[in-house]
C-alpha positions in Angstrom: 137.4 2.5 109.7 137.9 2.4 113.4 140.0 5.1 114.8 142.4 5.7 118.4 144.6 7.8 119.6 147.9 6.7 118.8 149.7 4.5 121.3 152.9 6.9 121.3 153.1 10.5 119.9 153.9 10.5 116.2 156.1 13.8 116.2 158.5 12.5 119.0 158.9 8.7 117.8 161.0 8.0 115.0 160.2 4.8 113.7 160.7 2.7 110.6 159.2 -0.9 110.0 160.3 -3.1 107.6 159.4 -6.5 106.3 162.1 -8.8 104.6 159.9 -10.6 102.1 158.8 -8.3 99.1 154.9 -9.5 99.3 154.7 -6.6 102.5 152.0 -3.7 101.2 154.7 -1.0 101.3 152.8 1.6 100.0 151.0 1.7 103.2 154.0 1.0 105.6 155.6 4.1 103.4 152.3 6.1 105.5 153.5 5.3 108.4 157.6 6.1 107.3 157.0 9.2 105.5 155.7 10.9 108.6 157.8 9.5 111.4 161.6 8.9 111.3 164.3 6.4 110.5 165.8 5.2 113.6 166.9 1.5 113.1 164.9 -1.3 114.0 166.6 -3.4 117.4 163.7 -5.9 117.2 162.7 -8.5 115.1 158.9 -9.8 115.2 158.9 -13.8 113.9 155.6 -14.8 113.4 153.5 -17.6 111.4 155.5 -19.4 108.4 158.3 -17.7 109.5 157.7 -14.1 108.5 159.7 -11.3 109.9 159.1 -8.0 111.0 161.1 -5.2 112.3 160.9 -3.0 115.1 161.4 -1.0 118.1 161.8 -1.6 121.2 160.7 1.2 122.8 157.5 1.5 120.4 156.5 -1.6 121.0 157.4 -1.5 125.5 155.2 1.8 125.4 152.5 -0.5 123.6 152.3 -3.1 125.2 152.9 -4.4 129.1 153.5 -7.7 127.3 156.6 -6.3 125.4 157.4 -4.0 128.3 158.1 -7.1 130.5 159.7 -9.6 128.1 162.1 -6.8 126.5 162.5 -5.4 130.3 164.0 -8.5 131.8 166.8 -11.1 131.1 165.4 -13.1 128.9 166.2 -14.6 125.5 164.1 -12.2 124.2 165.4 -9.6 125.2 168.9 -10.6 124.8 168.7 -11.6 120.9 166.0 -9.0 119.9 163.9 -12.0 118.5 160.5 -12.3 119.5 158.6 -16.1 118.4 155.3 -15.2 117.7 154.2 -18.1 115.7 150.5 -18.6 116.2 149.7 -15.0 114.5 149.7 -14.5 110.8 151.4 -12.3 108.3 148.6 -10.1 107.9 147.4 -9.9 110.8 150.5 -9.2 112.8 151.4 -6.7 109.7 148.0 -5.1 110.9 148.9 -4.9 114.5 151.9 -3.1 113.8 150.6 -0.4 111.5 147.9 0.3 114.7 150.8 0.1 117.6 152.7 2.9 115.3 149.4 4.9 113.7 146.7 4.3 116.1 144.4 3.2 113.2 143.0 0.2 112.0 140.6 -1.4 109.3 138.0 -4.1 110.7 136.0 -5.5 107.8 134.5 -8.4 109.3 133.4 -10.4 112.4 135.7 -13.1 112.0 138.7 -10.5 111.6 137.5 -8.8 114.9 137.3 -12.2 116.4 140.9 -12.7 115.8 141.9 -9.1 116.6 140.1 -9.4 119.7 142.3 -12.8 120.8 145.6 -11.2 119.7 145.3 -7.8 121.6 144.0 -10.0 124.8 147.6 -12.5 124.5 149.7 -9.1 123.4 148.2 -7.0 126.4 146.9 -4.3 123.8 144.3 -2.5 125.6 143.1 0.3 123.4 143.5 -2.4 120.5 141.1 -5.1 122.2 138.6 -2.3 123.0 138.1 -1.5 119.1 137.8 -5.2 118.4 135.1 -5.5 121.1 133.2 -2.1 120.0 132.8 -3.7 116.3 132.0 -6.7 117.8 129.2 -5.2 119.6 127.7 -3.5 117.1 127.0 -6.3 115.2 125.3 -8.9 118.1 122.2 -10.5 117.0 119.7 -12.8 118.2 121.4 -15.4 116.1 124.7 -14.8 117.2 124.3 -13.8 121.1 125.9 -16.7 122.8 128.8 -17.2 121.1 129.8 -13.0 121.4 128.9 -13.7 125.0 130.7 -16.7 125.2 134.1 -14.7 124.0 133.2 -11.8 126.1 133.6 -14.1 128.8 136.5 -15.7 127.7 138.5 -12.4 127.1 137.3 -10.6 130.3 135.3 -8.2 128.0 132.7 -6.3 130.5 131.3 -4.4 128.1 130.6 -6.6 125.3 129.9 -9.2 128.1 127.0 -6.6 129.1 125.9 -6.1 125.5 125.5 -9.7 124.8 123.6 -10.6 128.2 121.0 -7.8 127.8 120.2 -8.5 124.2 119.8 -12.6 125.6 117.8 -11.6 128.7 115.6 -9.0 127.2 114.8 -11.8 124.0 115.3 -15.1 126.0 112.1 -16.6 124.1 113.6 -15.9 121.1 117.4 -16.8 121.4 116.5 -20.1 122.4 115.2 -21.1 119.5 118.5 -20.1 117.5 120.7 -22.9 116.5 123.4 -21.6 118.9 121.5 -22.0 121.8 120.6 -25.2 120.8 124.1 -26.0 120.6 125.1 -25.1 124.1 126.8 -27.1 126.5 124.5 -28.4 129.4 126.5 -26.0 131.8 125.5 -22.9 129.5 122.2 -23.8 129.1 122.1 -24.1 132.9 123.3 -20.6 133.4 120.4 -18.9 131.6 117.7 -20.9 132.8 118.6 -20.2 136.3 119.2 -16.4 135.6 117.2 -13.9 138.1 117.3 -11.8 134.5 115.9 -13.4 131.8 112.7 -11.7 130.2 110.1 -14.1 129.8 105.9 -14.4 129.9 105.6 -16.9 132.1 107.7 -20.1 134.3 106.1 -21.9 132.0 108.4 -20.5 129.4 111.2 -21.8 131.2 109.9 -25.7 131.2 109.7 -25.3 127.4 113.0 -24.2 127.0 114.6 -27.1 128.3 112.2 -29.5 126.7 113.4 -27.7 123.6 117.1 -28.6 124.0 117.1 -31.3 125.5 114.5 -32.8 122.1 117.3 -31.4 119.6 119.5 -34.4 120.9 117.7 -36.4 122.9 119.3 -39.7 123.0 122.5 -37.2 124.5 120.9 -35.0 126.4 118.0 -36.6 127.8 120.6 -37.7 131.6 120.3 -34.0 131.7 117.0 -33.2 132.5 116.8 -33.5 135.9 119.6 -31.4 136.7 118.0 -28.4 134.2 114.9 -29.3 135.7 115.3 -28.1 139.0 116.0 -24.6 137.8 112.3 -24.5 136.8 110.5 -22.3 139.5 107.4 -24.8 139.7 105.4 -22.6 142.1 105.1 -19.9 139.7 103.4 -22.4 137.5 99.7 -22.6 137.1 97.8 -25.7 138.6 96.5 -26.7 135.3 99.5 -26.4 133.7 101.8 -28.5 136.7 98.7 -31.3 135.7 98.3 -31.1 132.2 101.8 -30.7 130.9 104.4 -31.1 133.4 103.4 -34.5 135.4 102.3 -36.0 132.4 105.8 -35.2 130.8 107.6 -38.5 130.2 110.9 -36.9 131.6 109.0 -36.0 134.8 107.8 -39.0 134.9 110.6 -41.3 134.5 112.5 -39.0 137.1 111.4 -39.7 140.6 113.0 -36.7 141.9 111.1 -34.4 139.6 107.8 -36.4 140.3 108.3 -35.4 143.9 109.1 -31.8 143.1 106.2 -31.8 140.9 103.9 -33.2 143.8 104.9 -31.2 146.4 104.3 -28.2 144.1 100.5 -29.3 144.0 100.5 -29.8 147.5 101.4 -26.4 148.5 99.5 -24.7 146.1 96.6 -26.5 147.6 97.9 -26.3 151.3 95.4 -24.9 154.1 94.8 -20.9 154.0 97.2 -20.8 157.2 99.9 -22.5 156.2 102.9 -20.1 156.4 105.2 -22.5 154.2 107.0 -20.3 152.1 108.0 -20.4 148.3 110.9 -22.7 147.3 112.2 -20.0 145.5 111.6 -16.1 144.5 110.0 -14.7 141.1 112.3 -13.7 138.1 112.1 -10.2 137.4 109.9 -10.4 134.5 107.0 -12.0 136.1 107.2 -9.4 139.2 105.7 -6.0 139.2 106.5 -2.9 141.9 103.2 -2.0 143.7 102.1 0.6 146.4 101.0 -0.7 149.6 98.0 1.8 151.4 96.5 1.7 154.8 95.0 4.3 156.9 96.1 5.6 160.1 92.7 5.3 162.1 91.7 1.9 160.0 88.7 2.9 158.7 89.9 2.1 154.9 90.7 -1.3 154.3 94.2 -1.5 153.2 94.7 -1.7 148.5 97.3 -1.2 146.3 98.7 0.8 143.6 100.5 -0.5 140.5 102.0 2.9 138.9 102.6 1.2 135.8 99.5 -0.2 134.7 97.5 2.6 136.5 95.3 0.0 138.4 94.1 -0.2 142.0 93.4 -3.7 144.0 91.9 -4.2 147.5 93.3 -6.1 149.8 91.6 -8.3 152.4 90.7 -6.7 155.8 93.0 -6.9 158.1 92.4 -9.2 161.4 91.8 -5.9 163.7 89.3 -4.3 160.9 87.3 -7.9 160.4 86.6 -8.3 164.3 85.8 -5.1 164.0 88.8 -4.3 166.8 89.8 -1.1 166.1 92.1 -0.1 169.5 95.1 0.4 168.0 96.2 2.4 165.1 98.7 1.9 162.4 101.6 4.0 163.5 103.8 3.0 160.0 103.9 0.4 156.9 106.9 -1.3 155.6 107.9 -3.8 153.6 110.6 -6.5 154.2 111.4 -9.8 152.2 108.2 -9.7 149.9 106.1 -8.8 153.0 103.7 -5.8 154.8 104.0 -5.1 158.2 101.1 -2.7 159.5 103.0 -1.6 162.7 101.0 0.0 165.5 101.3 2.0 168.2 101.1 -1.4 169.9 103.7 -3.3 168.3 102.8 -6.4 169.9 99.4 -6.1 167.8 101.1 -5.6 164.6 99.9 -7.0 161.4 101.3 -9.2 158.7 100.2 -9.4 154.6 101.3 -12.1 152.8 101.1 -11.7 148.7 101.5 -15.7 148.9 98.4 -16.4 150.4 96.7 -13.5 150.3 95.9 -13.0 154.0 96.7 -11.3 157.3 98.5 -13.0 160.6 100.0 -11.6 163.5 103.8 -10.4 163.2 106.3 -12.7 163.8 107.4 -10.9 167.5 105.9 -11.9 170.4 104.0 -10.3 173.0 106.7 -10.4 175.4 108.8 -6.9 173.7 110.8 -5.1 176.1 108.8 -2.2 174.4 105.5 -1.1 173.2 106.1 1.4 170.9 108.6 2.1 167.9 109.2 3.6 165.0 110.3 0.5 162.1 112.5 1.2 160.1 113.9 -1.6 157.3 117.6 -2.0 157.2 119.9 -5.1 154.8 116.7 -7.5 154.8 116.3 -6.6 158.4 113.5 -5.0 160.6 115.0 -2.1 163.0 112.9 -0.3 165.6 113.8 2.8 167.1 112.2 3.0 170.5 111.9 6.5 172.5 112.7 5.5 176.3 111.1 6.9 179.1 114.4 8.4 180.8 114.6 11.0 177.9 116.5 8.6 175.8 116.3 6.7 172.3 117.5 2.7 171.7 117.7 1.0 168.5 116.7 -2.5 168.2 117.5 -5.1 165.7 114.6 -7.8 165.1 115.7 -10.9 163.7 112.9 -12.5 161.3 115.3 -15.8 161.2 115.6 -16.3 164.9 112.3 -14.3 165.9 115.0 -12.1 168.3 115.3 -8.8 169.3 119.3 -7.0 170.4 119.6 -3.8 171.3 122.2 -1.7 169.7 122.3 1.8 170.8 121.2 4.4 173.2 120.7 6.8 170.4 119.6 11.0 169.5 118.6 13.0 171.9 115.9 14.2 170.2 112.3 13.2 168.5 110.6 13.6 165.2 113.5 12.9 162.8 113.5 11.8 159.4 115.1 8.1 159.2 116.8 6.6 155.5 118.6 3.5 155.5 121.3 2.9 152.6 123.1 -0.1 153.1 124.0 -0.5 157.0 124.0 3.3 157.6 120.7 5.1 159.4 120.5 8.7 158.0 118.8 10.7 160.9 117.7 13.4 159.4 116.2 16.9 161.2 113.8 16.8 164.3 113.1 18.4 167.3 115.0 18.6 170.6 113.4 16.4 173.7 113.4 19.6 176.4 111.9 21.9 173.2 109.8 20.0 170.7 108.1 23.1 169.2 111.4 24.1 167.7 113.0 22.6 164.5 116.3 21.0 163.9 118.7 21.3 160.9 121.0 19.0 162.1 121.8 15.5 160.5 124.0 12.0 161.2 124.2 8.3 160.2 124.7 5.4 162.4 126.9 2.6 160.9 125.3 -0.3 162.0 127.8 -2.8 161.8 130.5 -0.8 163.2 128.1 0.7 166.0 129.2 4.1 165.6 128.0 8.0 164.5 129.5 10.4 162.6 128.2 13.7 161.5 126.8 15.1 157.9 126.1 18.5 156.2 122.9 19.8 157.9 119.3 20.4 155.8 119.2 24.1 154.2 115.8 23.9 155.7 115.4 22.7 159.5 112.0 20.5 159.6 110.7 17.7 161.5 108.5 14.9 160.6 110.1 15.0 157.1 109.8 12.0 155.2 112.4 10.3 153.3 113.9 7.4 150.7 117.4 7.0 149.1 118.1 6.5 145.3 121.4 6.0 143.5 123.4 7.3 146.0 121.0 10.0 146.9 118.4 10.9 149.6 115.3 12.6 148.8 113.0 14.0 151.7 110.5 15.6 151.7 107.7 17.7 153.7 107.7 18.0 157.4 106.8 21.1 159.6 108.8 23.4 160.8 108.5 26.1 164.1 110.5 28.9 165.4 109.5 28.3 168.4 106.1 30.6 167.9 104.3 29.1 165.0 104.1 25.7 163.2 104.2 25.6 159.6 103.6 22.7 156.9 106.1 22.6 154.7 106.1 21.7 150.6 109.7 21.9 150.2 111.7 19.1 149.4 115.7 18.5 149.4 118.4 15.9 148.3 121.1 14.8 150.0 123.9 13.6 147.6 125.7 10.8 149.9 129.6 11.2 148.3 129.5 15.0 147.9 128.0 15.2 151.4 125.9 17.8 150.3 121.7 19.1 150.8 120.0 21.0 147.8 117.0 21.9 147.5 114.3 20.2 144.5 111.0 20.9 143.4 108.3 21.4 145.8 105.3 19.1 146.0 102.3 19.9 144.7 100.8 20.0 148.8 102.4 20.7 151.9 102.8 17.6 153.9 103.9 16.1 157.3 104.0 12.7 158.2 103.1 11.3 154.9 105.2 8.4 153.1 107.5 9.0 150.1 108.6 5.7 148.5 110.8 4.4 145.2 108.7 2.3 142.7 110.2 1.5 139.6 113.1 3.9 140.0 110.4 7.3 140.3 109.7 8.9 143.5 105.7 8.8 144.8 104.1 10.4 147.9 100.9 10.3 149.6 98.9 10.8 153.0 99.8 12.4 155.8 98.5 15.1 157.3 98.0 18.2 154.8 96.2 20.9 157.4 97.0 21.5 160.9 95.9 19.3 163.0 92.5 20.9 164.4 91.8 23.4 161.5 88.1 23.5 160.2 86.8 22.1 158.7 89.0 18.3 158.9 90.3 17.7 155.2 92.2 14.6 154.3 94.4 14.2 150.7 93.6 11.4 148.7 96.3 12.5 146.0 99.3 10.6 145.1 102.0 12.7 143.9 105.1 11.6 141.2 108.3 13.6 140.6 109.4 13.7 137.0 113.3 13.9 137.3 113.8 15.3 134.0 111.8 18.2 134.6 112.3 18.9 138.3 108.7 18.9 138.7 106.3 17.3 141.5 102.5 16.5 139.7 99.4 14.3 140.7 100.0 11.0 139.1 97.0 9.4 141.0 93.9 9.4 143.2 93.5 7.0 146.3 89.9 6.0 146.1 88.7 6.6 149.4 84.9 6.1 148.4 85.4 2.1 147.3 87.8 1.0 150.6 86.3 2.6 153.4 85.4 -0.5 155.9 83.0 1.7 157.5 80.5 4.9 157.8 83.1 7.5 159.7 81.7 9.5 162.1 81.2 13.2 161.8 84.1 14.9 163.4 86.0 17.4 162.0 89.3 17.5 163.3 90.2 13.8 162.0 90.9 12.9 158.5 91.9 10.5 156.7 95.8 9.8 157.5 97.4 7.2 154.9 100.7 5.2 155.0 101.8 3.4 152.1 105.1 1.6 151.2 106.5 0.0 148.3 106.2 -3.5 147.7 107.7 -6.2 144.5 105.1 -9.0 144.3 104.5 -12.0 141.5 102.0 -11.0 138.9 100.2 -13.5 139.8 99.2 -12.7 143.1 97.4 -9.8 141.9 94.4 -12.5 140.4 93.5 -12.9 143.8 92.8 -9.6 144.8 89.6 -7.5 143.9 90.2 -4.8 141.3 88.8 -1.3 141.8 87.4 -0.1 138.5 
């Protein structure tokens, strides 16, 4: 039994409904009379084979926006009291009734819910449709997936429509072979082989798919090919594979526009190591994996990273700088933007660029010719920001264009140094600092810049003042975390940590980390907060320490713990000198790549 509210309040409606053939279950109509009252009936219901039922107006305009508009105007309707309802049955309709007046109902099967589901869509029943939809859902299997989805759709149901997609994505290997997906249209089957979403081990998973439907009617289906075909991601497909089972496919081969796709798959997997031809498309989600970029301040480690969920490390290749052994310049920040690292120096115009793709370092994509020298990135909608300190005591933000290799200035912004910067969406979050004329004194204060509009407006300030904080937003939040702080007398490394809640407008302070930090890098992997490097002493204590922890935050438990060690021992480039005031200072930033980048790079046991 599936239960509502009722549509109207039982104690003030007096209602009566009556059927005028004697096949009507009475004894349960009588449920309905004996608690409610006897008001006459104004309207008549006429439904399939001509059966009649009687009711109220009013019962049934509070229902339903349906009724409410065709008993509310000038129509025929309205002005005989007969509604033609002729493509719902007895029972059903009889049904329908008993739940507009009780706010109950009994679903006993799918096909009934089916049904249920269509009528409460056509009669504008809302709380009706949503019980036909929760029974629905409760039964979807991978047998019977894509035609739930398939009325989800059809009857705007979000919910069900959401139920139905996750269960196909997270099993797409094994819906596919189901008798209903084999008995899609070609448009359907189109839809899910070009989904972002769909779980699956490998592209090649994909290729079989469509070989799989298309072979359970070939002689129909085979005009399709082509068009499915294209949805097939072919660079994420192994060389062997491409050769062994994909050009020698009959389809493929009696298709010259997939022979050509195929063949200039092969040629850019075997294109020249500085070939900067990008993918035709990006990975699904499946065969991608969230990793942590590290390099080192001073450039004496060679830059790895960090997969959180598998607990492994890999070593990159040496940067250009760190293989001439050209170490003037050193990496000021790390970011990642469009499937990229950017090592940015405190030269920008000798900045550094990793591509996953190909596994190897180039310059960055701006030229020599900056109008500046030095900036702080920062990553904004798919875009590369700097924020450059000018000489004249001022600060301008710059937009850099990866399209258009261009660079527009769009503000002369804070008068002050050493904030905290968060982009969510097109908004900057400046967060704390130091003012220019007294840099040994702290700031509270906070503000976003709306990029698009070009414009400031004011937040709540930190409960903690603090510069050199670092921070990353999540669902609506921002975390930071770290920094220093100084009254002016004395400079102090801070552990604390706070989280700005964007729609209350509103700092609190969180768990502290397990060390205090300034400088370091906090990023979001896999929707869990990490942080590493930075400086974790002052400056000149003795004797020079450096942290090589990585630190996770459990959300659950409000707690900061060491979820990793950096291994400084297997990626330093070379023998540092003995002096104690210089550590070890590491960046990182979080980066998605395609699994199967990570067989080029070196594992560190």
């Amino acid at each position: 039994m599936s239960n509502s509210n009722p549509t109207a309040d039982q104690n003030s409606l007096k209602i009566l409904i009556c059927e005028k053939r004697p096949s009507m279950d009475r004894l349960a109509l009588g449920e309905v009379i004996s608690c409610l009252g006897t008001d006459p009936c104004d309207i008549t219901l006429v439904v399939k084979d001509g059966k009649q039922f009687l009711a109220h107006g009013k019962v049934l305009s509070k229902a339903s926006p349906f009724f409410e508009r065709l008993l509310g105007s000038d129509m025929k309707e309205s002005n005989e009291g007969v509604i033609r309802l002729h493509t719902i049955a007895e029972s059903l309709m009889a049904d329908i009734l008993r739940f507009v007046y009780s706010g109950s109902i009994l679903i006993s099967s799918q096909e009934y819910a089916v049904n249920l589901l269509e009528t409460a869509d056509f009669l504008l029943l809302s709380n009706l449709k949503t019980l036909a939809e929760k029974f629905l859902e409760q039964r979807i299997t991978t047998e019977n997936c894509f035609s739930i989805n398939h009325l989800a759709e059809q009857y705007s149901c979000e919910a069900l429509m959401a139920s139905t997609q996750k269960i196909i994505d997270s099993n797409f290997t094994t819906v596919t072979t189901s008798n209903e997906f084999l008995n899609l249209p070609s448009r359907e089957v189109e839809k899910w082989v070009s989904s972002d979403e769909i779980v699956i081990d490998a592209e090649e998973n994909v290729f079989e798919i469509i070989l799989r439907w298309i072979d359970h009617d070939k002689s129909e289906r085979s005009g399709k090919f082509s068009e499915l075909f294209s949805h097939v991601r072919l660079t994420y497909l192994s060389r062997d594979y491409l050769l062994s089972h994909v050009l020698t496919n009959d389809l493929v081969k009696e298709n010259e526009d997939c022979l050509d796709n195929v063949r200039g798959t092969l040629e850019w997997l075997d294109r020249p190591t500085d070939c900067d031809f990008p993918r035709s498309h990006s990975p699904r989600k499946a065969l991608t994996i969230n990793v942590i970029v590290i390099a080192d301040y001073f450039g004496e480690l060679q830059p790895c990273c960090y997969l959180p969920a598998k607990d492994e490390w890999y070593l990159l290749p040496a940067n250009e700088r760190q293989r001439l052994n050209t170490m003037k310049h050193n990496v000021s920040a790390i970011v990642s933007c469009r499937g990229k690292v950017f090592l940015i120096t405190d030269d920008i115009a000798r900045s550094q660029c990793y591509d996953p793709d190909s596994n190897r370092w180039s310059p960055a994509p701006w030229t020599n010719s900056l109008p500046f020298s030095t900036g702080k990135p920062l990553v904004v909608k798919n875009q590369i920001f700097f924020i450059v300190e000018e000489p004249a005591d001022s600060t301008t933000l710059w937009t850099y264009s990866l399209d258009s290799n261009s660079l527009t200035p769009l503000h002369n912004w804070v008068e002050r140094i050493s904030f905290c910067v968060v982009a969510v969406d097109s908004y900057i979050y400046v967060i704390g600092g130091a003012a220019r004329n007294s840099s040994d004194r702290s700031l509270s204060h906070c503000a976003r810049f709306d990029t698009e509009k070009n414009e400031w407006q004011q937040i709540a300030p930190l409960n903690e003042a603090r510069c050199d904080a670092f921070g990353v937003c999540k669902n609506e939040k921002i975390f930071i975390a770290g920094g220093s702080t100084s009254d002016g007398s004395e400079i102090v490394y801070l552990e604390t940590c706070e989280v700005y809640n964007i729609l209350r407008d509103e700092w609190q302070f969180m768990a502290n980390l397990t060390l205090r930090r300034t400088w370091g890098s906090i990023m979001l992997v896999d929707e869990t907060l990490y942080v590493l490097g930075g400086r974790t002493k002052m400056r000149y204590q003795s004797p020079g320490k450096f942290s090589n922890k990585v630190e996770c935050y459990n959300h659950e438990g409000d707690a900061w713990y060491v979820n990793a060690t950096v291994p400084i021992n297997k990626i330093a480039y070379k023998k540092r000198e003995q002096r104690d005031f210089i550590c070890y200072f590491l960046k990182g930033c979080s980066l998605r790549v395609f699994k199967g980048v990570l067989t080029n790079l070196k594992s560190i046991a």
